[in-house]
Amino acid sequence: MNIIIQNATLITSTKVYALDLRIEGEKIVELGVNIPFSNTDIIIDATGKYLIPGGIDPHVHLHLSTGAGYSSDDFYSGSVAALFGGTTTVIDFVTPHKGQSLVEALDERKKEAENALIDYSFHVSPIDWHSNIEDEILACKKLGITSFKVYLAYLQNIGLDRSVFANVLKTVSKIGGMVTIHCEMGKEIDQLRDQFFEAGKIEPLYHPLSRPAKMESDAVLMAIEMAAEANCPIYIVHVSTAESLKHIQKAQAKGQKVYGETCPQYLLLDDSKYEGTFQETAPYVMSPPLRKSYDKDALWEGIQKGNIQTIGTDHCPFMMSQKELGINDFRKIANGAGGIEHRLQLLYTFGVLTHKISLQQWVNLCSTSPAKIFGMYPTKGEIAVGSDADLILWNPDFENIISLENQHQHCDSNIYEGMAVTGKAEMVFRRGELMIENGILIPNTTKGKFIERN
Ligand code: URP
Ligand code: ZN
């Protein structure tokens, strides 16, 4: 298809400007004034709209296998929800079974993702240390995986102890990759969880109480110190507390390669959501949990000062029936919440329109910066000749109330239910193919593809 988009306001991470743009096949091939129409299949008048690079969500869990069953969005439904929200690429995760090689697990996961309508990559998780693991990490790198995720929580199954974590940092540093880290002190949290449960404290409220802010910030500090020792770049996922941010700021000020991600839920919601009945509070059971109001303020400031580089969603929705597995034991409540569809809209409404961030920062946080950090730039995350035509025509005036009635994610709760938002991804192009137009998913489009990163 040869498509011309005219009269749009283009927004990139550095500029806001007016130019016409031509797409040919999967790529942006021309930017200019009055691009001639010859051989053009479609001409789109984008007057009054913004044209931004497709969103890149660096943290999602589609079709995640857990003790409570799979997360309720698979790669198809989750990618549809992502498209409606203006996200055209995600980075999900590969978590091997015990004894499975990382390469085999990656292969399996690629097959599970084949139904996605958006492009995808994975952070691969070493969950133990065995004789071949260094070779497996190197093999993953050769297959286009540049980031390796470790969990300092969840010690019973996928979490790592200090010595394995140190080995992963050293190995990934050697191959020039990045370690992404879920920072919570696993052992201390497990003890607190058991203590609460044994004392008869079984309600969702004990989820946040057993994962206090200090258990995150202590883990962040430990990770930063160990990464400095190993000379390995790190990316701290879902930063949720003011104290964690201080550690990140200090390390960055010293020149250490430490990146920070936060999520809309930590910027917009707080721990008052844990007051109420099981049905009201269980949807907010996620790790890390929602924090205090001052943590939200600190995170916005961290974004403004550039200490937080990306916004991911940690999209991991579950049905209420899965949450209810923990009705008599908060430790069994399915852990996570959805949000893949709302990221751009929430950041636009509560960031750009409140003047906390500029339009360029919005694009940077939600697209360009994840592309740069995770080795996809400038193919993704940019509006430039030669980049993939992952483009969003954004209606800046559309108003909506987030609700179960109009969401696309496959879930029977929504942690943003009732929030008034502005802005909508009105047209969504993924590699030049029109996927969404005015609230309609275009039928019979091609599938997304695995993106090899470098
Ligand atoms: O509660 C969450 N975030 N569930 C998803 C898995 C994780 O910890 O990232
Ligand atoms: Zn996660």
Short mmCIF file of N, CA, C and O in Angstrom, two decimals, residues 115-173:
data_model
loop_
_atom_site.label_atom_id
_atom_site.label_comp_id
_atom_site.label_asym_id
_atom_site.label_seq_id
_atom_site.Cartn_x
_atom_site.Cartn_y
_atom_site.Cartn_z
N ASN A 115 -0.03 -15.70 17.31
CA ASN A 115 -1.35 -15.10 17.07
C ASN A 115 -1.40 -13.60 17.27
O ASN A 115 -2.43 -12.98 17.02
N ALA A 116 -0.32 -13.03 17.74
CA ALA A 116 -0.34 -11.59 18.05
C ALA A 116 -0.54 -10.77 16.78
O ALA A 116 0.00 -11.11 15.72
N LEU A 117 -1.26 -9.68 16.91
CA LEU A 117 -1.42 -8.77 15.77
C LEU A 117 -0.38 -7.66 15.81
O LEU A 117 -0.29 -6.86 14.87
N ILE A 118 0.35 -7.58 16.90
CA ILE A 118 1.40 -6.56 17.01
C ILE A 118 2.76 -7.24 17.00
O ILE A 118 2.85 -8.46 17.14
N ASP A 119 3.81 -6.45 16.85
CA ASP A 119 5.16 -7.01 16.89
C ASP A 119 5.58 -7.25 18.34
O ASP A 119 5.09 -6.59 19.25
N TYR A 120 6.52 -8.17 18.52
CA TYR A 120 6.86 -8.56 19.89
C TYR A 120 8.30 -9.03 20.00
O TYR A 120 8.90 -9.49 19.04
N SER A 121 8.82 -8.86 21.21
CA SER A 121 10.08 -9.50 21.57
C SER A 121 9.92 -10.00 23.01
O SER A 121 8.82 -9.88 23.58
N PHE A 122 11.00 -10.51 23.57
CA PHE A 122 10.92 -11.07 24.92
C PHE A 122 12.18 -10.71 25.70
O PHE A 122 13.27 -10.67 25.16
N HIS A 123 11.97 -10.51 27.01
CA HIS A 123 13.09 -10.56 27.96
C HIS A 123 13.15 -12.03 28.40
O HIS A 123 12.12 -12.60 28.74
N VAL A 124 14.34 -12.60 28.38
CA VAL A 124 14.47 -14.03 28.74
C VAL A 124 14.98 -14.15 30.18
O VAL A 124 15.92 -13.46 30.57
N SER A 125 14.35 -15.04 30.95
CA SER A 125 14.67 -15.16 32.38
C SER A 125 15.46 -16.41 32.73
O SER A 125 14.91 -17.52 32.71
N PRO A 126 16.72 -16.25 33.12
CA PRO A 126 17.41 -17.37 33.75
C PRO A 126 16.76 -17.58 35.13
O PRO A 126 16.58 -16.61 35.87
N ILE A 127 16.39 -18.82 35.46
CA ILE A 127 15.76 -19.04 36.78
C ILE A 127 16.65 -19.89 37.69
O ILE A 127 16.29 -20.17 38.82
N ASP A 128 17.81 -20.30 37.17
CA ASP A 128 18.78 -21.00 38.01
C ASP A 128 20.14 -20.94 37.31
O ASP A 128 20.27 -20.30 36.26
N TRP A 129 21.12 -21.58 37.91
CA TRP A 129 22.47 -21.58 37.30
C TRP A 129 22.87 -23.02 37.03
O TRP A 129 22.86 -23.85 37.92
N HIS A 130 23.12 -23.33 35.78
CA HIS A 130 23.57 -24.70 35.47
C HIS A 130 24.69 -24.64 34.46
O HIS A 130 24.99 -23.55 33.92
N SER A 131 25.26 -25.79 34.12
CA SER A 131 26.53 -25.78 33.39
C SER A 131 26.44 -25.08 32.02
O SER A 131 27.41 -24.47 31.58
N ASN A 132 25.28 -25.16 31.37
CA ASN A 132 25.20 -24.59 30.02
C ASN A 132 24.67 -23.17 29.95
O ASN A 132 24.53 -22.61 28.87
N ILE A 133 24.37 -22.61 31.10
CA ILE A 133 23.55 -21.39 31.05
C ILE A 133 24.26 -20.22 30.34
O ILE A 133 23.62 -19.45 29.63
N GLU A 134 25.60 -20.15 30.50
CA GLU A 134 26.30 -19.04 29.82
C GLU A 134 26.15 -19.16 28.30
O GLU A 134 25.90 -18.18 27.60
N ASP A 135 26.29 -20.39 27.82
CA ASP A 135 26.11 -20.63 26.37
C ASP A 135 24.68 -20.30 25.94
O ASP A 135 24.45 -19.77 24.86
N GLU A 136 23.72 -20.63 26.81
CA GLU A 136 22.31 -20.37 26.45
C GLU A 136 22.05 -18.87 26.37
O GLU A 136 21.33 -18.39 25.48
N ILE A 137 22.64 -18.13 27.30
CA ILE A 137 22.46 -16.66 27.27
C ILE A 137 23.06 -16.10 25.97
O ILE A 137 22.45 -15.28 25.28
N LEU A 138 24.26 -16.59 25.65
CA LEU A 138 24.91 -16.13 24.41
C LEU A 138 24.08 -16.52 23.18
O LEU A 138 23.90 -15.72 22.25
N ALA A 139 23.53 -17.73 23.22
CA ALA A 139 22.71 -18.18 22.07
C ALA A 139 21.47 -17.29 21.93
O ALA A 139 21.07 -16.94 20.82
N CYS A 140 20.87 -16.92 23.05
CA CYS A 140 19.70 -16.03 23.00
C CYS A 140 20.10 -14.69 22.38
O CYS A 140 19.36 -14.11 21.56
N LYS A 141 21.28 -14.19 22.76
CA LYS A 141 21.75 -12.91 22.22
C LYS A 141 21.84 -13.01 20.69
O LYS A 141 21.42 -12.11 19.95
N LYS A 142 22.37 -14.14 20.21
CA LYS A 142 22.51 -14.32 18.76
C LYS A 142 21.15 -14.40 18.08
O LYS A 142 21.03 -14.16 16.88
N LEU A 143 20.13 -14.78 18.85
CA LEU A 143 18.77 -14.87 18.29
C LEU A 143 17.99 -13.56 18.45
O LEU A 143 16.78 -13.51 18.23
N GLY A 144 18.69 -12.51 18.88
CA GLY A 144 18.02 -11.19 18.92
C GLY A 144 17.43 -10.81 20.26
O GLY A 144 16.57 -9.94 20.35
N ILE A 145 17.92 -11.48 21.32
CA ILE A 145 17.46 -11.12 22.68
C ILE A 145 18.60 -10.36 23.36
O ILE A 145 19.69 -10.92 23.54
N THR A 146 18.33 -9.15 23.78
CA THR A 146 19.41 -8.35 24.38
C THR A 146 19.18 -8.12 25.87
O THR A 146 20.03 -7.54 26.54
N SER A 147 18.02 -8.54 26.38
CA SER A 147 17.72 -8.26 27.79
C SER A 147 17.27 -9.53 28.51
O SER A 147 16.55 -10.35 27.95
N PHE A 148 17.72 -9.65 29.74
CA PHE A 148 17.50 -10.85 30.55
C PHE A 148 16.88 -10.41 31.86
O PHE A 148 17.43 -9.55 32.54
N LYS A 149 15.73 -11.02 32.18
CA LYS A 149 14.98 -10.55 33.34
C LYS A 149 15.22 -11.46 34.53
O LYS A 149 15.14 -12.69 34.41
N VAL A 150 15.50 -10.85 35.66
CA VAL A 150 15.61 -11.66 36.88
C VAL A 150 14.64 -11.16 37.93
O VAL A 150 14.28 -9.98 37.97
N TYR A 151 14.20 -12.10 38.75
CA TYR A 151 13.25 -11.81 39.83
C TYR A 151 13.99 -12.00 41.15
O TYR A 151 14.56 -13.07 41.39
N LEU A 152 13.95 -10.97 41.99
CA LEU A 152 14.52 -11.13 43.33
C LEU A 152 13.42 -11.53 44.31
O LEU A 152 13.69 -11.84 45.47
N ALA A 153 12.16 -11.53 43.84
CA ALA A 153 11.03 -12.07 44.62
C ALA A 153 10.68 -13.44 44.04
O ALA A 153 11.39 -13.94 43.17
N TYR A 154 9.58 -14.01 44.50
CA TYR A 154 9.07 -15.31 44.01
C TYR A 154 10.13 -16.41 44.12
O TYR A 154 10.40 -17.15 43.17
N LEU A 155 10.77 -16.48 45.30
CA LEU A 155 11.90 -17.40 45.46
C LEU A 155 11.53 -18.88 45.33
O LEU A 155 12.37 -19.71 45.00
N GLN A 156 10.24 -19.21 45.58
CA GLN A 156 9.86 -20.64 45.52
C GLN A 156 9.94 -21.18 44.11
O GLN A 156 10.06 -22.38 43.91
N ASN A 157 9.80 -20.31 43.08
CA ASN A 157 9.82 -20.87 41.73
C ASN A 157 10.82 -20.18 40.79
O ASN A 157 11.72 -20.83 40.29
N ILE A 158 10.70 -18.90 40.57
CA ILE A 158 11.54 -18.30 39.53
C ILE A 158 12.57 -17.29 40.06
O ILE A 158 13.41 -16.82 39.31
N GLY A 159 12.48 -16.98 41.36
CA GLY A 159 13.38 -15.96 41.93
C GLY A 159 14.80 -16.48 42.09
O GLY A 159 15.03 -17.69 42.23
N LEU A 160 15.77 -15.56 42.07
CA LEU A 160 17.19 -15.93 42.16
C LEU A 160 17.79 -15.52 43.50
O LEU A 160 17.44 -14.46 44.03
N ASP A 161 18.71 -16.32 44.00
CA ASP A 161 19.44 -15.86 45.18
C ASP A 161 20.61 -14.99 44.72
O ASP A 161 20.88 -14.85 43.52
N ARG A 162 21.30 -14.40 45.69
CA ARG A 162 22.36 -13.42 45.37
C ARG A 162 23.44 -13.99 44.46
O ARG A 162 23.92 -13.31 43.55
N SER A 163 23.83 -15.24 44.72
CA SER A 163 24.99 -15.75 43.96
C SER A 163 24.58 -16.00 42.50
O SER A 163 25.36 -15.69 41.58
N VAL A 164 23.39 -16.52 42.27
CA VAL A 164 22.97 -16.73 40.87
C VAL A 164 22.77 -15.37 40.19
O VAL A 164 23.17 -15.16 39.04
N PHE A 165 22.19 -14.44 40.93
CA PHE A 165 21.99 -13.09 40.38
C PHE A 165 23.35 -12.49 39.97
O PHE A 165 23.50 -11.94 38.87
N ALA A 166 24.35 -12.65 40.84
CA ALA A 166 25.69 -12.11 40.52
C ALA A 166 26.24 -12.76 39.25
O ALA A 166 26.83 -12.08 38.39
N ASN A 167 26.04 -14.06 39.11
CA ASN A 167 26.52 -14.77 37.91
C ASN A 167 25.81 -14.26 36.66
O ASN A 167 26.44 -14.08 35.60
N VAL A 168 24.52 -14.02 36.76
CA VAL A 168 23.77 -13.53 35.59
C VAL A 168 24.31 -12.14 35.21
O VAL A 168 24.56 -11.87 34.02
N LEU A 169 24.51 -11.30 36.21
CA LEU A 169 25.02 -9.95 35.91
C LEU A 169 26.37 -10.03 35.17
O LEU A 169 26.58 -9.34 34.16
N LYS A 170 27.25 -10.90 35.67
CA LYS A 170 28.59 -11.01 35.06
C LYS A 170 28.48 -11.51 33.61
O LYS A 170 29.12 -10.98 32.70
N THR A 171 27.65 -12.52 33.42
CA THR A 171 27.53 -13.13 32.09
C THR A 171 26.90 -12.15 31.09
O THR A 171 27.38 -12.00 29.96
N VAL A 172 25.84 -11.50 31.52
CA VAL A 172 25.16 -10.58 30.60
C VAL A 172 26.06 -9.38 30.30
O VAL A 172 26.07 -8.87 29.17
N SER A 173 26.82 -8.97 31.29
CA SER A 173 27.76 -7.87 31.06
C SER A 173 28.76 -8.27 29.96
O SER A 173 29.05 -7.49 29.04
#
